[in-house]
């Protein structure tokens, strides 16, 4: 897959024609196939039904999503590049950022929530919050460290960080691995309700 150019390279912004009203930039979880993943796809489907007919595009963050968790930086660089591209090419599109499990860690990295991210070298510009009304995290590893997205001084008020009861990835006392795989139903709908309220 080719790399999408970022703003700041002297490229003229693309026409707003073809820009969606809303775009969800989502990073899938560990070992999910390339694409939005199950929680991400369920979240987008639920969101589409709640935004009054506005168009909802998607961008699936490109990164390995394997068991090398430090590779979350690869996803963070890709997500940041795409977000910056959209800010220039489609300035009226409302961007919704999201991730599941390791993908939530990708969003932590670009939102500057502390997470080990060796190799992250494409931080978002200071005006990014003007384009991003909402962030969503499912099964976020940083929540286990007491640092959910909702703790961010910049992003906290526009974030929802969902952790199922017993999920060992986002809770220190969690022991229910199945709980970590159960974000595609009710939690995805709850996140869509939250996001729709900010759009």
PDB file of C-alpha atoms in Angstrom:
ATOM      1  CA  UNK A   1       0.000   0.000   0.000  1.00  0.00           C
ATOM      2  CA  UNK A   2       1.400   3.369  -0.945  1.00  0.00           C
ATOM      3  CA  UNK A   3       2.084   5.991   1.665  1.00  0.00           C
ATOM      4  CA  UNK A   4      -0.347   8.891   1.754  1.00  0.00           C
ATOM      5  CA  UNK A   5       1.404  12.250   1.602  1.00  0.00           C
ATOM      6  CA  UNK A   6       1.231  14.468   4.636  1.00  0.00           C
ATOM      7  CA  UNK A   7       0.601  18.160   4.719  1.00  0.00           C
ATOM      8  CA  UNK A   8       3.630  20.391   4.906  1.00  0.00           C
ATOM      9  CA  UNK A   9       5.226  18.905   1.800  1.00  0.00           C
ATOM     10  CA  UNK A  10       4.229  21.781  -0.444  1.00  0.00           C
ATOM     11  CA  UNK A  11       1.251  19.891  -1.824  1.00  0.00           C
ATOM     12  CA  UNK A  12      -1.891  21.853  -2.596  1.00  0.00           C
ATOM     13  CA  UNK A  13      -4.941  20.683  -0.627  1.00  0.00           C
ATOM     14  CA  UNK A  14      -7.208  18.431  -2.635  1.00  0.00           C
ATOM     15  CA  UNK A  15     -10.681  19.582  -3.521  1.00  0.00           C
ATOM     16  CA  UNK A  16     -13.330  19.008  -0.864  1.00  0.00           C
ATOM     17  CA  UNK A  17     -15.233  16.990  -3.478  1.00  0.00           C
ATOM     18  CA  UNK A  18     -15.344  13.399  -2.300  1.00  0.00           C
ATOM     19  CA  UNK A  19     -14.517  14.254   1.303  1.00  0.00           C
ATOM     20  CA  UNK A  20     -16.835  12.500   3.766  1.00  0.00           C
ATOM     21  CA  UNK A  21     -18.662  14.455   6.443  1.00  0.00           C
ATOM     22  CA  UNK A  22     -17.045  12.199   9.055  1.00  0.00           C
ATOM     23  CA  UNK A  23     -14.084   9.847   8.811  1.00  0.00           C
ATOM     24  CA  UNK A  24     -13.187   7.166  11.343  1.00  0.00           C
ATOM     25  CA  UNK A  25      -9.453   6.468  11.537  1.00  0.00           C
ATOM     26  CA  UNK A  26      -9.250   3.111  13.339  1.00  0.00           C
ATOM     27  CA  UNK A  27      -6.403   0.800  14.359  1.00  0.00           C
ATOM     28  CA  UNK A  28      -7.299  -2.882  14.677  1.00  0.00           C
ATOM     29  CA  UNK A  29      -6.200  -5.142  17.514  1.00  0.00           C
ATOM     30  CA  UNK A  30      -3.420  -7.705  17.718  1.00  0.00           C
ATOM     31  CA  UNK A  31      -3.717 -10.555  15.194  1.00  0.00           C
ATOM     32  CA  UNK A  32      -6.818  -9.122  13.512  1.00  0.00           C
ATOM     33  CA  UNK A  33      -6.713  -9.193   9.713  1.00  0.00           C
ATOM     34  CA  UNK A  34      -5.882  -5.901   7.951  1.00  0.00           C
ATOM     35  CA  UNK A  35      -8.846  -3.556   7.957  1.00  0.00           C
ATOM     36  CA  UNK A  36     -10.921  -2.074  10.759  1.00  0.00           C
ATOM     37  CA  UNK A  37     -11.165  -5.307  12.758  1.00  0.00           C
ATOM     38  CA  UNK A  38     -14.309  -6.596  14.461  1.00  0.00           C
ATOM     39  CA  UNK A  39     -14.770  -3.878  17.121  1.00  0.00           C
ATOM     40  CA  UNK A  40     -13.834  -1.154  14.635  1.00  0.00           C
ATOM     41  CA  UNK A  41     -16.265  -2.375  11.995  1.00  0.00           C
ATOM     42  CA  UNK A  42     -19.061  -2.722  14.548  1.00  0.00           C
ATOM     43  CA  UNK A  43     -18.379   0.770  15.860  1.00  0.00           C
ATOM     44  CA  UNK A  44     -18.509   2.286  12.359  1.00  0.00           C
ATOM     45  CA  UNK A  45     -21.747   0.442  11.525  1.00  0.00           C
ATOM     46  CA  UNK A  46     -23.341   1.704  14.739  1.00  0.00           C
ATOM     47  CA  UNK A  47     -22.080   5.253  14.178  1.00  0.00           C
ATOM     48  CA  UNK A  48     -23.520   5.399  10.652  1.00  0.00           C
ATOM     49  CA  UNK A  49     -26.980   4.776  12.064  1.00  0.00           C
ATOM     50  CA  UNK A  50     -26.658   7.672  14.528  1.00  0.00           C
ATOM     51  CA  UNK A  51     -25.375  10.629  12.480  1.00  0.00           C
ATOM     52  CA  UNK A  52     -28.483  11.651  10.582  1.00  0.00           C
ATOM     53  CA  UNK A  53     -27.494  10.591   7.092  1.00  0.00           C
ATOM     54  CA  UNK A  54     -24.106  12.295   7.092  1.00  0.00           C
ATOM     55  CA  UNK A  55     -21.491  10.347   5.134  1.00  0.00           C
ATOM     56  CA  UNK A  56     -19.030   8.287   7.182  1.00  0.00           C
ATOM     57  CA  UNK A  57     -15.738   7.258   5.584  1.00  0.00           C
ATOM     58  CA  UNK A  58     -13.113   5.013   7.136  1.00  0.00           C
ATOM     59  CA  UNK A  59      -9.359   4.641   7.180  1.00  0.00           C
ATOM     60  CA  UNK A  60      -7.827   1.437   8.524  1.00  0.00           C
ATOM     61  CA  UNK A  61      -4.449   2.213  10.084  1.00  0.00           C
ATOM     62  CA  UNK A  62      -1.651   0.300   8.367  1.00  0.00           C
ATOM     63  CA  UNK A  63       0.631  -1.523  10.804  1.00  0.00           C
ATOM     64  CA  UNK A  64       1.587  -5.143  11.602  1.00  0.00           C
ATOM     65  CA  UNK A  65      -0.757  -5.659  14.614  1.00  0.00           C
ATOM     66  CA  UNK A  66       1.377  -8.632  15.590  1.00  0.00           C
ATOM     67  CA  UNK A  67       2.915  -9.560  18.933  1.00  0.00           C
ATOM     68  CA  UNK A  68       5.752  -7.051  18.626  1.00  0.00           C
ATOM     69  CA  UNK A  69       3.903  -4.438  20.652  1.00  0.00           C
ATOM     70  CA  UNK A  70       6.588  -1.814  20.163  1.00  0.00           C
ATOM     71  CA  UNK A  71       5.487  -1.811  16.518  1.00  0.00           C
ATOM     72  CA  UNK A  72       2.548   0.299  17.666  1.00  0.00           C
ATOM     73  CA  UNK A  73       4.841   3.183  16.688  1.00  0.00           C
ATOM     74  CA  UNK A  74       4.508   2.084  13.040  1.00  0.00           C
ATOM     75  CA  UNK A  75       0.757   2.406  13.349  1.00  0.00           C
ATOM     76  CA  UNK A  76       1.062   5.737  15.112  1.00  0.00           C
ATOM     77  CA  UNK A  77       3.234   7.124  12.302  1.00  0.00           C
ATOM     78  CA  UNK A  78       0.759   5.876   9.679  1.00  0.00           C
ATOM     79  CA  UNK A  79      -2.285   7.215  11.536  1.00  0.00           C
ATOM     80  CA  UNK A  80      -0.639  10.575  12.118  1.00  0.00           C
ATOM     81  CA  UNK A  81       0.330  10.888   8.450  1.00  0.00           C
ATOM     82  CA  UNK A  82      -3.222  10.133   7.362  1.00  0.00           C
ATOM     83  CA  UNK A  83      -4.766  12.507   9.901  1.00  0.00           C
ATOM     84  CA  UNK A  84      -2.471  15.309   8.766  1.00  0.00           C
ATOM     85  CA  UNK A  85      -3.292  14.547   5.137  1.00  0.00           C
ATOM     86  CA  UNK A  86      -7.022  14.753   5.874  1.00  0.00           C
ATOM     87  CA  UNK A  87      -6.611  18.000   7.786  1.00  0.00           C
ATOM     88  CA  UNK A  88      -5.181  19.546   4.634  1.00  0.00           C
ATOM     89  CA  UNK A  89      -7.219  17.782   1.947  1.00  0.00           C
ATOM     90  CA  UNK A  90     -10.594  17.626   3.698  1.00  0.00           C
ATOM     91  CA  UNK A  91     -10.590  20.387   6.321  1.00  0.00           C
ATOM     92  CA  UNK A  92     -14.356  20.188   6.856  1.00  0.00           C
ATOM     93  CA  UNK A  93     -14.336  16.441   7.575  1.00  0.00           C
ATOM     94  CA  UNK A  94     -14.747  15.609  11.252  1.00  0.00           C
ATOM     95  CA  UNK A  95     -12.137  13.001  12.180  1.00  0.00           C
ATOM     96  CA  UNK A  96     -12.927  10.313  14.750  1.00  0.00           C
ATOM     97  CA  UNK A  97      -9.894   8.369  16.004  1.00  0.00           C
ATOM     98  CA  UNK A  98     -10.180   4.918  17.478  1.00  0.00           C
ATOM     99  CA  UNK A  99      -8.441   1.683  18.262  1.00  0.00           C
ATOM    100  CA  UNK A 100      -8.876  -1.706  19.874  1.00  0.00           C
ATOM    101  CA  UNK A 101      -6.276  -3.362  22.135  1.00  0.00           C
ATOM    102  CA  UNK A 102      -2.890  -2.740  20.496  1.00  0.00           C
ATOM    103  CA  UNK A 103      -4.737  -0.372  18.177  1.00  0.00           C
ATOM    104  CA  UNK A 104      -5.851   1.609  21.229  1.00  0.00           C
ATOM    105  CA  UNK A 105      -2.164   1.868  22.143  1.00  0.00           C
ATOM    106  CA  UNK A 106      -1.568   3.329  18.666  1.00  0.00           C
ATOM    107  CA  UNK A 107      -4.053   6.067  19.522  1.00  0.00           C
ATOM    108  CA  UNK A 108      -2.413   6.559  22.924  1.00  0.00           C
ATOM    109  CA  UNK A 109       0.871   7.227  21.167  1.00  0.00           C
ATOM    110  CA  UNK A 110      -0.480   9.873  18.815  1.00  0.00           C
ATOM    111  CA  UNK A 111      -2.532  11.437  21.626  1.00  0.00           C
ATOM    112  CA  UNK A 112       0.665  11.647  23.710  1.00  0.00           C
ATOM    113  CA  UNK A 113      -0.610   9.330  26.443  1.00  0.00           C
ATOM    114  CA  UNK A 114       2.592   7.678  27.740  1.00  0.00           C
ATOM    115  CA  UNK A 115       3.145   4.328  26.034  1.00  0.00           C
ATOM    116  CA  UNK A 116       6.404   2.713  24.866  1.00  0.00           C
ATOM    117  CA  UNK A 117       6.701   3.799  21.247  1.00  0.00           C
ATOM    118  CA  UNK A 118      10.228   3.488  20.000  1.00  0.00           C
ATOM    119  CA  UNK A 119      10.308   4.911  16.487  1.00  0.00           C
ATOM    120  CA  UNK A 120       7.346   7.271  16.646  1.00  0.00           C
ATOM    121  CA  UNK A 121       8.527  10.300  14.690  1.00  0.00           C
ATOM    122  CA  UNK A 122       5.426  11.949  13.247  1.00  0.00           C
ATOM    123  CA  UNK A 123       3.635  13.838  16.034  1.00  0.00           C
ATOM    124  CA  UNK A 124       0.368  15.577  15.315  1.00  0.00           C
ATOM    125  CA  UNK A 125       0.448  19.380  14.982  1.00  0.00           C
ATOM    126  CA  UNK A 126      -0.968  21.510  17.823  1.00  0.00           C
ATOM    127  CA  UNK A 127      -4.134  22.412  15.886  1.00  0.00           C
ATOM    128  CA  UNK A 128      -5.233  18.768  15.472  1.00  0.00           C
ATOM    129  CA  UNK A 129      -8.011  19.042  18.109  1.00  0.00           C
ATOM    130  CA  UNK A 130      -9.741  21.530  15.784  1.00  0.00           C
ATOM    131  CA  UNK A 131     -10.352  18.624  13.380  1.00  0.00           C
ATOM    132  CA  UNK A 132     -10.860  15.722  15.834  1.00  0.00           C
ATOM    133  CA  UNK A 133     -14.005  15.938  17.940  1.00  0.00           C
ATOM    134  CA  UNK A 134     -13.838  12.389  19.325  1.00  0.00           C
ATOM    135  CA  UNK A 135     -11.556   9.484  20.238  1.00  0.00           C
ATOM    136  CA  UNK A 136     -12.550   5.908  21.054  1.00  0.00           C
ATOM    137  CA  UNK A 137     -10.554   3.148  22.721  1.00  0.00           C
ATOM    138  CA  UNK A 138     -11.573  -0.455  23.399  1.00  0.00           C
ATOM    139  CA  UNK A 139      -9.501  -2.644  25.731  1.00  0.00           C
ATOM    140  CA  UNK A 140      -6.769  -0.025  26.056  1.00  0.00           C
ATOM    141  CA  UNK A 141      -3.483  -1.289  27.599  1.00  0.00           C
ATOM    142  CA  UNK A 142      -2.714   2.186  28.981  1.00  0.00           C
ATOM    143  CA  UNK A 143      -5.867   2.028  31.104  1.00  0.00           C
ATOM    144  CA  UNK A 144      -4.229  -0.839  33.008  1.00  0.00           C
ATOM    145  CA  UNK A 145      -1.442   1.604  33.888  1.00  0.00           C
ATOM    146  CA  UNK A 146      -3.978   4.161  35.092  1.00  0.00           C
ATOM    147  CA  UNK A 147      -3.593   6.272  31.949  1.00  0.00           C
ATOM    148  CA  UNK A 148      -6.738   5.910  29.836  1.00  0.00           C
ATOM    149  CA  UNK A 149      -7.309   8.357  26.990  1.00  0.00           C
ATOM    150  CA  UNK A 150      -9.818  10.088  29.249  1.00  0.00           C
ATOM    151  CA  UNK A 151      -6.902  11.192  31.463  1.00  0.00           C
ATOM    152  CA  UNK A 152      -5.378  13.299  28.677  1.00  0.00           C
ATOM    153  CA  UNK A 153      -5.522  17.046  29.391  1.00  0.00           C
ATOM    154  CA  UNK A 154      -6.065  17.684  25.667  1.00  0.00           C
ATOM    155  CA  UNK A 155      -8.216  14.741  24.588  1.00  0.00           C
ATOM    156  CA  UNK A 156      -9.910  13.628  27.811  1.00  0.00           C
ATOM    157  CA  UNK A 157     -13.209  15.454  27.358  1.00  0.00           C
ATOM    158  CA  UNK A 158     -13.676  14.083  23.857  1.00  0.00           C
ATOM    159  CA  UNK A 159     -12.589  10.514  24.632  1.00  0.00           C
ATOM    160  CA  UNK A 160     -14.341   7.328  25.634  1.00  0.00           C
ATOM    161  CA  UNK A 161     -12.065   4.539  26.894  1.00  0.00           C
ATOM    162  CA  UNK A 162     -14.055   1.322  27.318  1.00  0.00           C
ATOM    163  CA  UNK A 163     -12.802  -1.618  29.369  1.00  0.00           C
ATOM    164  CA  UNK A 164     -15.042  -4.647  29.811  1.00  0.00           C
ATOM    165  CA  UNK A 165     -15.309  -6.119  33.304  1.00  0.00           C
ATOM    166  CA  UNK A 166     -12.576  -8.707  33.761  1.00  0.00           C
ATOM    167  CA  UNK A 167     -10.549  -7.693  30.674  1.00  0.00           C
ATOM    168  CA  UNK A 168      -6.916  -8.438  31.624  1.00  0.00           C
ATOM    169  CA  UNK A 169      -5.514  -6.063  28.984  1.00  0.00           C
ATOM    170  CA  UNK A 170      -7.033  -2.932  30.513  1.00  0.00           C
ATOM    171  CA  UNK A 171      -7.499  -3.922  34.189  1.00  0.00           C
ATOM    172  CA  UNK A 172      -4.918  -4.925  36.749  1.00  0.00           C
ATOM    173  CA  UNK A 173      -7.222  -7.564  38.278  1.00  0.00           C
ATOM    174  CA  UNK A 174      -8.774  -8.823  35.044  1.00  0.00           C
ATOM    175  CA  UNK A 175      -8.586 -12.545  34.285  1.00  0.00           C
ATOM    176  CA  UNK A 176     -11.293 -13.012  31.643  1.00  0.00           C
ATOM    177  CA  UNK A 177      -9.650 -13.259  28.228  1.00  0.00           C
ATOM    178  CA  UNK A 178     -13.071 -13.609  26.590  1.00  0.00           C
ATOM    179  CA  UNK A 179     -13.988 -10.185  27.961  1.00  0.00           C
ATOM    180  CA  UNK A 180     -11.163  -8.695  25.903  1.00  0.00           C
ATOM    181  CA  UNK A 181     -12.727 -10.128  22.756  1.00  0.00           C
ATOM    182  CA  UNK A 182     -16.230  -8.817  23.482  1.00  0.00           C
ATOM    183  CA  UNK A 183     -16.220  -5.201  22.277  1.00  0.00           C
ATOM    184  CA  UNK A 184     -18.145  -5.594  19.024  1.00  0.00           C
ATOM    185  CA  UNK A 185     -21.644  -5.477  20.523  1.00  0.00           C
ATOM    186  CA  UNK A 186     -22.781  -3.259  23.366  1.00  0.00           C
ATOM    187  CA  UNK A 187     -19.462  -1.431  23.841  1.00  0.00           C
ATOM    188  CA  UNK A 188     -19.268  -0.501  20.145  1.00  0.00           C
ATOM    189  CA  UNK A 189     -22.813   0.852  20.307  1.00  0.00           C
ATOM    190  CA  UNK A 190     -22.060   2.786  23.518  1.00  0.00           C
ATOM    191  CA  UNK A 191     -19.002   4.328  21.863  1.00  0.00           C
ATOM    192  CA  UNK A 192     -21.085   5.271  18.812  1.00  0.00           C
ATOM    193  CA  UNK A 193     -23.636   6.977  21.048  1.00  0.00           C
ATOM    194  CA  UNK A 194     -20.867   8.947  22.768  1.00  0.00           C
ATOM    195  CA  UNK A 195     -19.245   9.990  19.493  1.00  0.00           C
ATOM    196  CA  UNK A 196     -22.535  10.906  17.809  1.00  0.00           C
ATOM    197  CA  UNK A 197     -23.183  13.261  20.705  1.00  0.00           C
ATOM    198  CA  UNK A 198     -19.948  15.118  19.910  1.00  0.00           C
ATOM    199  CA  UNK A 199     -20.550  15.372  16.176  1.00  0.00           C
TER     200      UNK A 199
END
